[in-house]
Amino acid sequence: MFRRASTLLTRPLLSARARSFSADLPAASSTDDAFVAAWKKAIPTIDPPKTPLSFMAPRPATPSSIPTKLTVNFVLPYASELSAKEVDMVIIPATTGQMGVLPGHVATIAELKPGVLSVHEGSDTKKYFVSSGFAFIHGNSYADIIAVEAVPVDQIDPDQVQKGLAEFTQKLNSASTDLEKAEAQIGVDVHSALNAALTG
């Protein structure tokens, strides 16, 4: 190993400029030109099939000035709560803490934790309790919020929340295995967040 050290040290080093970085590459074309050219060369009598690029809509341009409204899409696996709704602000229960999103917010991806999602439109505020999910904030004042479960806060039964909190707290205290403790802790966390949503 030490015998080769002298040869390794005397080799010329590649300059940093010789390496290409991802930012130095040209932008990809909107159509798959290389695929179409290869297809026409191999099978000139049949039209080439559509590639995924042909089905993708172009991303909306980032506006030069900050818009007055935030466009929100709020979806669940079984329903769309908000679709291209223009609002003033959204407050998201991210795992890193409550995150207020206004028009012109920097592009961000946030994981959701159990808590209240508030949608503010003028003087009207609509609150949803979300169990988990993700929020994708885009630089063009669009926000896509995907939740596993969500329910308007005014439809939550406080008695059922208290009953569930007591039940999971009892399960947590009597749990003997790690799995039972983890399941009970999740139940306590969700019901505690539900309770906080109703009282706060």
XYZ file of N, CA, C and O in Angstrom:
800
model
N 0.823 -1.186 0.000
C 0.000 0.000 0.000
C 0.868 1.252 0.000
O 0.635 2.192 -0.732
N 1.922 1.262 0.845
C 2.797 2.430 0.918
C 3.659 2.560 -0.348
O 4.085 3.639 -0.694
N 3.905 1.438 -1.025
C 4.694 1.495 -2.256
C 3.946 2.270 -3.332
O 4.555 2.959 -4.142
N 2.624 2.155 -3.346
C 1.825 2.839 -4.354
C 1.554 4.289 -3.984
O 1.075 5.065 -4.797
N 1.845 4.674 -2.757
C 1.536 6.025 -2.303
C 2.260 7.071 -3.138
O 1.696 8.107 -3.481
N 3.520 6.800 -3.490
C 4.266 7.804 -4.261
C 3.655 7.997 -5.644
O 3.596 9.109 -6.157
N 3.189 6.895 -6.266
C 2.580 7.042 -7.592
C 1.229 7.745 -7.493
O 0.860 8.518 -8.369
N 0.504 7.470 -6.428
C -0.786 8.135 -6.265
C -0.617 9.629 -6.010
O -1.398 10.445 -6.498
N 0.406 9.977 -5.263
C 0.617 11.392 -4.937
C 1.163 12.179 -6.118
O 0.966 13.384 -6.208
N 1.870 11.522 -7.035
C 2.451 12.239 -8.165
C 1.491 12.360 -9.337
O 1.765 13.101 -10.270
N 0.352 11.652 -9.309
C -0.624 11.777 -10.396
C -1.227 13.171 -10.390
O -1.499 13.725 -9.321
N -1.485 13.741 -11.538
C -2.115 15.060 -11.553
C -3.564 14.932 -11.065
O -4.281 14.004 -11.435
N -3.962 15.855 -10.223
C -5.328 15.866 -9.717
C -6.244 16.525 -10.724
O -5.862 17.482 -11.388
N -7.451 16.011 -10.836
C -8.446 16.636 -11.706
C -8.885 17.942 -11.067
O -9.146 18.012 -9.881
N -8.923 18.947 -11.841
C -9.372 20.229 -11.284
C -10.866 20.168 -11.034
O -11.587 19.392 -11.650
N -11.332 20.994 -10.129
C -12.763 21.031 -9.811
C -13.572 21.455 -11.020
O -14.718 21.076 -11.173
N -12.979 22.225 -11.915
C -13.681 22.697 -13.102
C -13.922 21.560 -14.101
O -14.810 21.645 -14.930
N -13.099 20.506 -14.054
C -13.247 19.412 -15.007
C -14.477 18.569 -14.695
O -15.013 17.911 -15.571
N -14.928 18.593 -13.462
C -16.103 17.810 -13.071
C -17.363 18.593 -13.361
O -17.429 19.785 -13.137
N -18.363 17.924 -13.857
C -19.619 18.625 -14.107
C -20.537 18.452 -12.907
O -20.583 17.391 -12.287
N -21.212 19.477 -12.566
C -22.174 19.451 -11.471
C -23.578 19.483 -12.057
O -23.785 19.911 -13.198
N -24.549 19.072 -11.279
C -25.918 19.022 -11.788
C -26.409 20.398 -12.204
O -27.211 20.534 -13.111
N -25.936 21.451 -11.550
C -26.375 22.796 -11.900
C -25.787 23.247 -13.236
O -26.295 24.170 -13.855
N -24.701 22.610 -13.690
C -24.063 22.990 -14.947
C -24.742 22.358 -16.159
O -24.460 22.731 -17.288
N -25.612 21.372 -15.945
C -26.237 20.664 -17.052
C -27.347 21.500 -17.666
O -28.027 22.241 -16.981
N -27.534 21.393 -18.976
C -28.624 22.150 -19.602
C -29.971 21.598 -19.158
O -30.096 20.435 -18.764
N -30.985 22.431 -19.241
C -32.333 22.011 -18.858
C -32.818 20.927 -19.808
O -32.537 20.961 -21.003
N -33.563 19.977 -19.267
C -34.095 18.886 -20.084
C -35.200 19.419 -20.992
O -35.934 20.326 -20.626
N -35.283 18.858 -22.186
C -36.332 19.304 -23.108
C -37.683 18.810 -22.629
O -37.786 17.827 -21.910
N -38.750 19.486 -23.057
C -40.081 19.128 -22.579
C -40.593 17.851 -23.230
O -41.495 17.215 -22.732
N -40.065 17.473 -24.386
C -40.445 16.213 -25.014
C -39.230 15.291 -25.044
O -38.092 15.744 -24.987
N -39.503 14.014 -25.170
C -38.422 13.025 -25.178
C -37.923 12.858 -26.613
O -38.216 11.878 -27.296
N -37.135 13.838 -27.084
C -36.687 13.872 -28.474
C -35.804 12.678 -28.838
O -35.916 12.135 -29.936
N -34.942 12.271 -27.922
C -34.041 11.150 -28.209
C -34.836 9.860 -28.420
O -34.538 9.075 -29.323
N -35.866 9.659 -27.606
C -36.683 8.462 -27.745
C -37.426 8.459 -29.078
O -37.465 7.454 -29.794
N -38.014 9.599 -29.419
C -38.781 9.693 -30.667
C -37.882 9.457 -31.872
O -38.253 8.741 -32.815
N -36.663 10.040 -31.846
C -35.731 9.848 -32.964
C -35.324 8.379 -33.097
O -35.283 7.832 -34.213
N -35.039 7.721 -31.979
C -34.663 6.304 -32.020
C -35.823 5.445 -32.502
O -35.628 4.482 -33.256
N -37.032 5.783 -32.078
C -38.209 5.012 -32.503
C -38.418 5.134 -34.003
O -38.655 4.143 -34.689
N -38.324 6.370 -34.526
C -38.556 6.581 -35.958
C -37.480 5.905 -36.806
O -37.741 5.497 -37.935
N -36.285 5.779 -36.265
C -35.216 5.093 -36.986
C -35.483 3.585 -37.013
O -35.278 2.929 -38.034
N -35.986 3.030 -35.901
C -36.216 1.584 -35.823
C -37.527 1.174 -36.490
O -37.592 0.155 -37.184
N -38.589 1.951 -36.265
C -39.904 1.586 -36.801
C -40.528 2.843 -37.427
O -41.352 3.510 -36.804
N -40.156 3.186 -38.642
C -40.626 4.437 -39.235
C -42.105 4.442 -39.612
O -42.693 5.509 -39.793
N -42.735 3.280 -39.717
C -44.123 3.237 -40.179
C -45.144 3.374 -39.055
O -46.332 3.535 -39.321
N -44.709 3.294 -37.811
C -45.628 3.368 -36.665
C -45.286 4.596 -35.836
O -44.119 4.868 -35.565
N -46.323 5.326 -35.426
C -46.106 6.495 -34.563
C -45.534 6.052 -33.223
O -45.942 5.018 -32.680
N -44.625 6.836 -32.654
C -44.053 6.455 -31.353
C -45.090 6.553 -30.239
O -45.989 7.391 -30.295
N -44.976 5.680 -29.229
C -45.921 5.756 -28.099
C -45.635 6.988 -27.247
O -44.552 7.567 -27.304
N -46.615 7.355 -26.473
C -46.454 8.500 -25.570
C -45.551 8.095 -24.406
O -45.638 6.988 -23.895
N -44.687 8.999 -24.013
C -43.819 8.780 -22.861
C -44.396 9.554 -21.676
O -45.265 10.417 -21.857
N -43.943 9.275 -20.458
C -44.475 10.006 -19.296
C -44.363 11.523 -19.436
O -45.222 12.258 -18.970
N -43.312 12.005 -20.104
C -43.158 13.450 -20.261
C -44.310 14.072 -21.034
O -44.672 15.223 -20.799
N -44.902 13.312 -21.952
C -45.979 13.883 -22.752
C -47.278 14.019 -21.952
O -48.183 14.749 -22.357
N -47.396 13.332 -20.833
C -48.598 13.421 -20.010
C -48.480 14.448 -18.887
O -49.454 14.756 -18.225
N -47.285 14.949 -18.654
C -47.068 15.866 -17.539
C -47.325 17.300 -17.972
O -46.790 17.761 -18.977
N -48.150 17.982 -17.198
C -48.401 19.400 -17.470
C -47.203 20.205 -16.985
O -46.584 19.859 -15.978
N -46.871 21.269 -17.691
C -45.740 22.078 -17.218
C -46.056 22.727 -15.880
O -47.210 23.045 -15.584
N -45.034 22.882 -15.059
C -45.191 23.508 -13.751
C -45.562 24.976 -13.941
O -44.983 25.655 -14.789
N -46.528 25.493 -13.172
C -46.858 26.919 -13.292
C -45.625 27.770 -12.978
O -44.838 27.438 -12.109
N -45.518 28.846 -13.704
C -44.355 29.718 -13.537
C -44.389 30.415 -12.182
O -45.461 30.688 -11.639
N -43.202 30.676 -11.639
C -43.111 31.444 -10.401
C -43.392 32.903 -10.732
O -42.740 33.473 -11.611
N -44.379 33.509 -10.085
C -44.744 34.883 -10.439
C -43.630 35.867 -10.073
O -42.858 35.639 -9.146
N -43.579 36.972 -10.820
C -42.547 37.981 -10.558
C -42.866 38.797 -9.311
O -41.976 39.322 -8.665
N -44.144 38.908 -8.956
C -44.525 39.585 -7.714
C -45.327 38.611 -6.859
O -45.906 37.648 -7.364
N -45.386 38.867 -5.572
C -46.086 37.960 -4.663
C -47.596 38.103 -4.853
O -48.128 39.208 -4.773
N -48.295 36.987 -5.114
C -49.749 37.058 -5.262
C -50.419 37.429 -3.933
O -49.834 37.304 -2.868
N -51.663 37.864 -4.023
C -52.402 38.237 -2.814
C -53.047 37.030 -2.154
O -53.417 37.100 -0.982
N -53.188 35.930 -2.886
C -53.839 34.735 -2.352
C -52.943 33.516 -2.507
O -52.095 33.444 -3.391
N -53.157 32.545 -1.622
C -52.478 31.245 -1.659
C -53.471 30.235 -2.220
O -54.613 30.162 -1.745
N -53.084 29.476 -3.228
C -53.954 28.455 -3.811
C -53.679 27.128 -3.124
O -52.545 26.647 -3.134
N -54.734 26.542 -2.523
C -54.572 25.339 -1.695
C -55.347 24.175 -2.286
O -56.514 24.315 -2.670
N -54.678 23.025 -2.338
C -55.317 21.740 -2.632
C -55.160 20.886 -1.381
O -54.038 20.639 -0.948
N -56.276 20.468 -0.789
C -56.255 19.662 0.441
C -56.994 18.371 0.138
O -58.208 18.376 -0.063
N -56.250 17.256 0.064
C -56.841 15.989 -0.355
C -56.609 14.890 0.669
O -55.638 14.905 1.421
N -57.550 13.957 0.668
C -57.502 12.743 1.477
C -57.517 11.559 0.518
O -57.846 11.732 -0.664
N -57.214 10.355 0.966
C -57.241 9.209 0.047
C -58.616 8.970 -0.573
O -58.712 8.409 -1.661
N -59.676 9.409 0.085
C -61.030 9.123 -0.376
C -61.817 10.368 -0.775
O -62.957 10.267 -1.218
N -61.258 11.564 -0.633
C -62.003 12.786 -0.946
C -61.059 13.949 -1.163
O -59.894 13.920 -0.751
N -61.593 14.995 -1.793
C -60.854 16.248 -1.956
C -61.596 17.313 -1.157
O -62.717 17.681 -1.488
N -60.978 17.772 -0.078
C -61.615 18.774 0.776
C -61.571 20.162 0.129
O -62.548 20.886 0.150
N -60.418 20.534 -0.398
C -60.253 21.820 -1.075
C -59.545 21.577 -2.397
O -58.545 20.869 -2.451
N -60.047 22.178 -3.456
C -59.430 22.009 -4.763
C -59.227 23.387 -5.388
O -60.192 24.079 -5.707
N -57.965 23.785 -5.524
C -57.590 25.084 -6.089
C -58.330 26.230 -5.403
O -58.777 27.165 -6.036
N -58.437 26.124 -4.085
C -59.120 27.150 -3.280
C -58.141 28.276 -2.977
O -57.047 28.029 -2.480
N -58.530 29.510 -3.270
C -57.681 30.665 -2.983
C -58.000 31.175 -1.585
O -59.139 31.538 -1.293
N -56.986 31.174 -0.719
C -57.146 31.575 0.681
C -56.063 32.583 1.051
O -55.111 32.802 0.301
N -56.214 33.186 2.233
C -55.225 34.155 2.702
C -54.038 33.479 3.377
O -52.898 33.905 3.217
N -54.321 32.414 4.155
C -53.263 31.761 4.926
C -53.711 30.369 5.340
O -54.901 30.108 5.502
N -52.733 29.490 5.535
C -52.974 28.151 6.066
C -51.978 27.946 7.207
O -50.805 28.287 7.083
N -52.449 27.396 8.322
C -51.554 27.025 9.430
C -51.532 25.509 9.501
O -52.576 24.865 9.654
N -50.333 24.955 9.375
C -50.140 23.507 9.237
C -49.497 22.947 10.498
O -48.515 23.497 10.989
N -50.014 21.803 11.022
C -49.361 21.163 12.179
C -48.202 20.279 11.727
O -48.340 19.070 11.585
N -47.044 20.881 11.490
C -45.869 20.133 11.033
C -45.181 19.476 12.222
O -45.369 19.893 13.367
N -44.393 18.463 11.943
C -43.656 17.785 13.022
C -42.640 18.709 13.661
O -42.228 18.487 14.796
N -42.234 19.747 12.956
C -41.284 20.718 13.499
C -41.976 21.853 14.243
O -41.304 22.733 14.778
N -43.304 21.849 14.257
C -44.080 22.894 14.934
C -45.122 23.475 13.999
O -45.196 23.124 12.821
N -45.933 24.373 14.527
C -46.965 25.013 13.719
C -46.294 25.857 12.642
O -45.370 26.612 12.921
N -46.772 25.740 11.401
C -46.163 26.462 10.290
C -47.232 27.263 9.563
O -48.185 26.698 9.023
N -47.090 28.577 9.599
C -47.998 29.449 8.868
C -47.509 29.621 7.444
O -46.335 29.885 7.208
N -48.419 29.460 6.484
C -48.065 29.571 5.071
C -48.882 30.705 4.459
O -50.114 30.665 4.465
N -48.192 31.705 3.961
C -48.792 32.853 3.289
C -48.413 32.822 1.811
O -47.505 32.093 1.416
N -49.065 33.636 0.973
C -48.628 33.717 -0.424
C -47.157 34.130 -0.502
O -46.695 34.965 0.272
N -46.410 33.515 -1.405
C -44.998 33.818 -1.564
C -44.087 33.047 -0.630
O -42.891 33.313 -0.568
N -44.625 32.058 0.102
C -43.811 31.257 1.024
C -42.746 30.503 0.240
O -42.951 30.084 -0.888
N -41.598 30.321 0.847
C -40.511 29.578 0.221
C -40.937 28.121 0.027
O -41.727 27.582 0.814
N -40.456 27.479 -1.023
C -40.805 26.081 -1.302
C -40.340 25.188 -0.157
O -39.199 25.276 0.278
N -41.258 24.363 0.345
C -40.993 23.543 1.523
C -41.782 22.242 1.431
O -42.870 22.214 0.868
N -41.238 21.186 2.024
C -41.985 19.942 2.250
C -42.000 19.713 3.746
O -40.955 19.750 4.393
N -43.198 19.495 4.304
C -43.320 19.297 5.746
C -44.148 18.056 6.031
O -45.163 17.810 5.377
N -43.698 17.277 7.008
C -44.474 16.129 7.471
C -45.482 16.630 8.487
O -45.161 17.442 9.353
N -46.721 16.137 8.382
C -47.776 16.552 9.301
C -47.817 15.627 10.505
O -47.574 14.428 10.396
N -48.163 16.196 11.652
C -48.392 15.408 12.860
C -49.860 15.586 13.248
O -50.547 16.469 12.711
N -50.381 14.774 14.152
C -51.775 14.972 14.573
C -51.962 16.380 15.139
O -51.221 16.805 16.024
N -52.923 17.100 14.580
C -53.165 18.459 15.031
C -54.166 19.173 14.154
O -54.809 18.568 13.291
N -54.289 20.476 14.366
C -55.299 21.281 13.674
C -54.685 21.985 12.468
O -53.666 22.661 12.590
N -55.329 21.812 11.328
C -55.005 22.529 10.109
C -56.027 23.655 9.979
O -57.229 23.383 9.924
N -55.566 24.900 9.975
C -56.468 26.051 9.892
C -56.358 26.691 8.517
O -55.263 26.999 8.061
N -57.505 26.909 7.888
C -57.565 27.551 6.579
C -58.251 28.900 6.785
O -59.415 28.957 7.175
N -57.513 29.990 6.528
C -58.014 31.341 6.773
C -58.358 32.008 5.446
O -57.510 32.136 4.568
N -59.606 32.432 5.339
C -60.073 33.136 4.144
C -60.865 34.354 4.606
O -62.008 34.231 5.049
N -60.232 35.517 4.545
C -60.861 36.726 5.071
C -61.031 36.590 6.571
O -60.108 36.249 7.297
N -62.250 36.835 7.047
C -62.525 36.690 8.482
C -62.999 35.283 8.829
O -63.227 34.962 9.993
N -63.149 34.422 7.833
C -63.626 33.053 8.038
C -62.444 32.110 8.226
O -61.462 32.171 7.486
N -62.532 31.242 9.240
C -61.500 30.239 9.491
C -62.146 28.869 9.573
O -63.064 28.660 10.349
N -61.659 27.950 8.754
C -62.140 26.569 8.776
C -61.032 25.715 9.367
O -59.880 25.784 8.922
N -61.367 24.925 10.402
C -60.362 24.102 11.079
C -60.666 22.620 10.862
O -61.807 22.185 10.990
N -59.602 21.879 10.542
C -59.668 20.435 10.358
C -58.683 19.784 11.319
O -57.584 20.295 11.527
N -59.063 18.646 11.852
C -58.101 17.832 12.603
C -57.529 16.824 11.618
O -58.254 16.079 10.968
N -56.187 16.799 11.487
C -55.516 15.858 10.584
C -54.705 14.873 11.417
O -54.145 15.232 12.454
N -54.661 13.631 10.959
C -53.924 12.601 11.698
C -52.448 12.589 11.333
O -51.583 12.471 12.196
N -52.157 12.701 10.056
C -50.776 12.689 9.566
C -50.819 12.978 8.076
O -51.884 13.065 7.476
N -49.658 13.103 7.471
C -49.593 13.354 6.040
C -48.408 14.224 5.695
O -47.427 14.301 6.449
N -48.512 14.918 4.570
C -47.443 15.792 4.099
C -48.036 17.057 3.498
O -49.147 17.043 2.964
N -47.272 18.134 3.590
C -47.633 19.394 2.946
C -46.501 19.768 1.998
O -45.332 19.739 2.386
N -46.857 20.091 0.777
C -45.895 20.519 -0.229
C -46.200 21.974 -0.566
O -47.244 22.272 -1.140
N -45.302 22.866 -0.184
C -45.475 24.284 -0.448
C -44.593 24.611 -1.650
O -43.388 24.369 -1.626
N -45.186 25.143 -2.693
C -44.469 25.447 -3.928
C -44.135 26.935 -3.986
O -44.839 27.770 -3.415
N -43.095 27.271 -4.720
C -42.642 28.643 -4.818
C -43.588 29.566 -5.552
O -43.445 30.773 -5.504
N -44.590 29.010 -6.253
C -45.524 29.837 -7.011
C -46.824 30.101 -6.246
O -47.867 30.320 -6.834
N -46.757 30.052 -4.909
C -47.904 30.306 -4.021
C -49.006 29.260 -4.177
O -50.185 29.567 -4.099
N -48.597 28.016 -4.405
C -49.501 26.874 -4.387
C -49.114 25.990 -3.206
O -47.932 25.867 -2.891
N -50.095 25.376 -2.559
C -49.838 24.448 -1.460
C -50.675 23.196 -1.678
O -51.884 23.289 -1.895
N -50.021 22.047 -1.658
C -50.702 20.754 -1.745
C -50.569 20.078 -0.393
O -49.457 19.802 0.056
N -51.714 19.815 0.251
C -51.725 19.190 1.571
C -52.404 17.838 1.426
O -53.555 17.760 0.990
N -51.694 16.778 1.782
C -52.195 15.414 1.666
C -52.234 14.823 3.065
O -51.202 14.696 3.718
N -53.428 14.476 3.523
C -53.587 13.920 4.863
C -54.148 12.513 4.769
O -54.909 12.187 3.850
N -53.780 11.669 5.739
C -54.296 10.299 5.783
C -55.756 10.318 6.227
O -56.617 9.677 5.638
N -56.043 11.070 7.270
C -57.406 11.248 7.780
C -57.577 12.702 8.168
O -56.643 13.335 8.667
N -58.763 13.240 7.974
C -59.059 14.603 8.395
C -60.554 14.717 8.645
O -61.360 14.069 7.977
N -60.904 15.539 9.629
C -62.308 15.780 9.963
C -62.425 17.219 10.449
O -61.535 17.715 11.148
N -63.499 17.930 10.054
C -63.680 19.273 10.605
C -63.773 19.213 12.125
O -64.405 18.314 12.692
N -63.122 20.162 12.791
C -63.057 20.148 14.258
C -64.449 20.215 14.873
O -64.702 19.580 15.903
N -65.379 20.920 14.238
C -66.729 21.040 14.809
C -67.533 19.746 14.741
O -68.613 19.654 15.310
N -67.005 18.715 14.067
C -67.697 17.416 14.009
C -67.119 16.396 14.981
O -67.534 15.239 14.991
N -66.156 16.801 15.811
C -65.530 15.879 16.766
C -66.356 15.854 18.046
O -66.730 16.897 18.581
N -66.625 14.654 18.564
C -67.396 14.475 19.803
C -66.443 14.514 20.994
O -65.608 13.617 21.163
N -66.538 15.545 21.858
C -65.621 15.659 22.996
C -65.698 14.481 23.969
O -64.681 14.077 24.545
N -66.891 13.910 24.146
C -67.049 12.774 25.060
C -66.282 11.552 24.562
O -65.634 10.848 25.348
N -66.325 11.306 23.248
C -65.600 10.168 22.674
C -64.078 10.378 22.777
O -63.332 9.426 22.990
N -63.646 11.634 22.660
C -62.220 11.936 22.777
C -61.745 11.635 24.200
O -60.706 10.993 24.404
N -62.507 12.084 25.205
C -62.128 11.832 26.599
C -62.135 10.339 26.912
O -61.241 9.835 27.595
N -63.134 9.646 26.386
C -63.231 8.192 26.597
C -62.025 7.486 25.968
O -61.407 6.610 26.577
N -61.665 7.872 24.729
C -60.518 7.266 24.047
C -59.212 7.579 24.743
O -58.336 6.713 24.857
N -59.062 8.804 25.242
C -57.840 9.183 25.951
C -57.676 8.359 27.222
O -56.585 7.851 27.514
N -58.757 8.180 27.972
C -58.692 7.379 29.193
C -58.378 5.918 28.870
O -57.573 5.271 29.559
N -58.984 5.404 27.796
C -58.775 4.007 27.404
C -57.313 3.760 27.007
O -56.696 2.788 27.452
N -56.746 4.651 26.174
C -55.365 4.451 25.731
C -54.360 4.721 26.843
O -53.303 4.103 26.881
N -54.683 5.621 27.757
C -53.794 5.863 28.902
C -53.735 4.617 29.780
O -52.659 4.215 30.244
N -54.889 3.980 29.986
C -54.940 2.743 30.768
C -54.166 1.635 30.071
O -53.423 0.889 30.704
N -54.293 1.538 28.720
C -53.545 0.525 27.957
C -52.040 0.770 28.045
O -51.258 -0.173 28.139
N -51.647 2.054 28.023
C -50.223 2.383 28.107
C -49.659 1.979 29.463
O -48.558 1.430 29.545
N -50.415 2.204 30.538
C -49.952 1.853 31.884
C -49.865 0.350 32.107
O -49.044 -0.115 32.891
N -50.726 -0.413 31.407
C -50.731 -1.864 31.615
C -49.993 -2.632 30.513
O -49.978 -3.863 30.529
N -49.387 -1.929 29.557
C -48.700 -2.609 28.448
C -47.475 -3.362 28.950
O -46.719 -2.863 29.778
N -47.293 -4.588 28.434
C -46.162 -5.406 28.866
C -45.111 -5.569 27.771
O -43.944 -5.807 28.071
N -45.495 -5.452 26.506
C -44.532 -5.600 25.411
C -44.278 -4.238 24.764
O -45.066 -3.296 24.931
N -43.200 -4.169 24.012
C -42.871 -2.922 23.308
C -43.940 -2.564 22.280
O -44.251 -1.385 22.084
N -44.487 -3.566 21.602
C -45.532 -3.325 20.608
C -46.775 -2.734 21.264
O -47.348 -1.760 20.763
N -47.193 -3.311 22.386
C -48.367 -2.786 23.093
C -48.127 -1.361 23.569
O -49.017 -0.511 23.479
N -46.917 -1.084 24.044
C -46.579 0.277 24.497
C -46.621 1.260 23.328
O -47.146 2.373 23.459
N -46.071 0.861 22.178
C -46.044 1.748 21.013
C -47.455 2.046 20.513
O -47.797 3.197 20.216
N -48.301 0.994 20.431
C -49.679 1.196 19.974
C -50.453 2.091 20.938
O -51.199 2.975 20.517
N -50.273 1.868 22.230
C -50.966 2.681 23.225
C -50.460 4.122 23.195
O -51.245 5.068 23.328
N -49.150 4.316 22.987
C -48.590 5.671 22.939
C -49.141 6.443 21.746
O -49.430 7.637 21.856
N -49.294 5.773 20.611
C -49.889 6.427 19.433
C -51.317 6.861 19.746
O -51.734 7.977 19.426
N -52.074 5.994 20.395
C -53.446 6.332 20.779
C -53.498 7.513 21.730
O -54.349 8.404 21.594
N -52.596 7.543 22.697
C -52.541 8.665 23.646
C -52.179 9.959 22.917
O -52.802 11.007 23.148
N -51.199 9.890 22.015
C -50.776 11.085 21.278
C -51.912 11.655 20.428
O -52.159 12.860 20.420
N -52.607 10.783 19.691
C -53.698 11.242 18.826
C -54.842 11.816 19.643
O -55.353 12.890 19.341
N -55.234 11.131 20.714
C -56.348 11.627 21.533
C -55.967 12.886 22.303
O -56.814 13.762 22.531
N -54.699 13.020 22.687
C -54.245 14.252 23.327
C -54.315 15.415 22.338
O -54.729 16.528 22.694
N -53.916 15.158 21.091
C -53.997 16.204 20.065
C -55.450 16.561 19.759
O -55.789 17.728 19.556
N -56.331 15.557 19.729
C -57.763 15.822 19.542
C -58.308 16.672 20.676
O -59.054 17.628 20.456
N -57.918 16.337 21.901
C -58.366 17.092 23.078
C -57.866 18.530 23.003
O -58.607 19.481 23.287
N -56.596 18.721 22.598
C -56.048 20.066 22.475
C -56.753 20.845 21.365
O -56.970 22.054 21.496
N -57.163 20.154 20.304
C -57.885 20.828 19.215
C -59.241 21.333 19.686
O -59.699 22.400 19.267
N -59.877 20.572 20.574
C -61.205 20.982 21.071
C -61.119 22.069 22.119
O -61.986 22.950 22.178
N -60.085 22.033 22.931
C -59.983 23.025 24.020
C -59.248 24.293 23.605
O -59.370 25.317 24.255
N -58.455 24.228 22.536
C -57.666 25.394 22.136
C -58.150 25.969 20.923
O -58.330 26.711 20.201
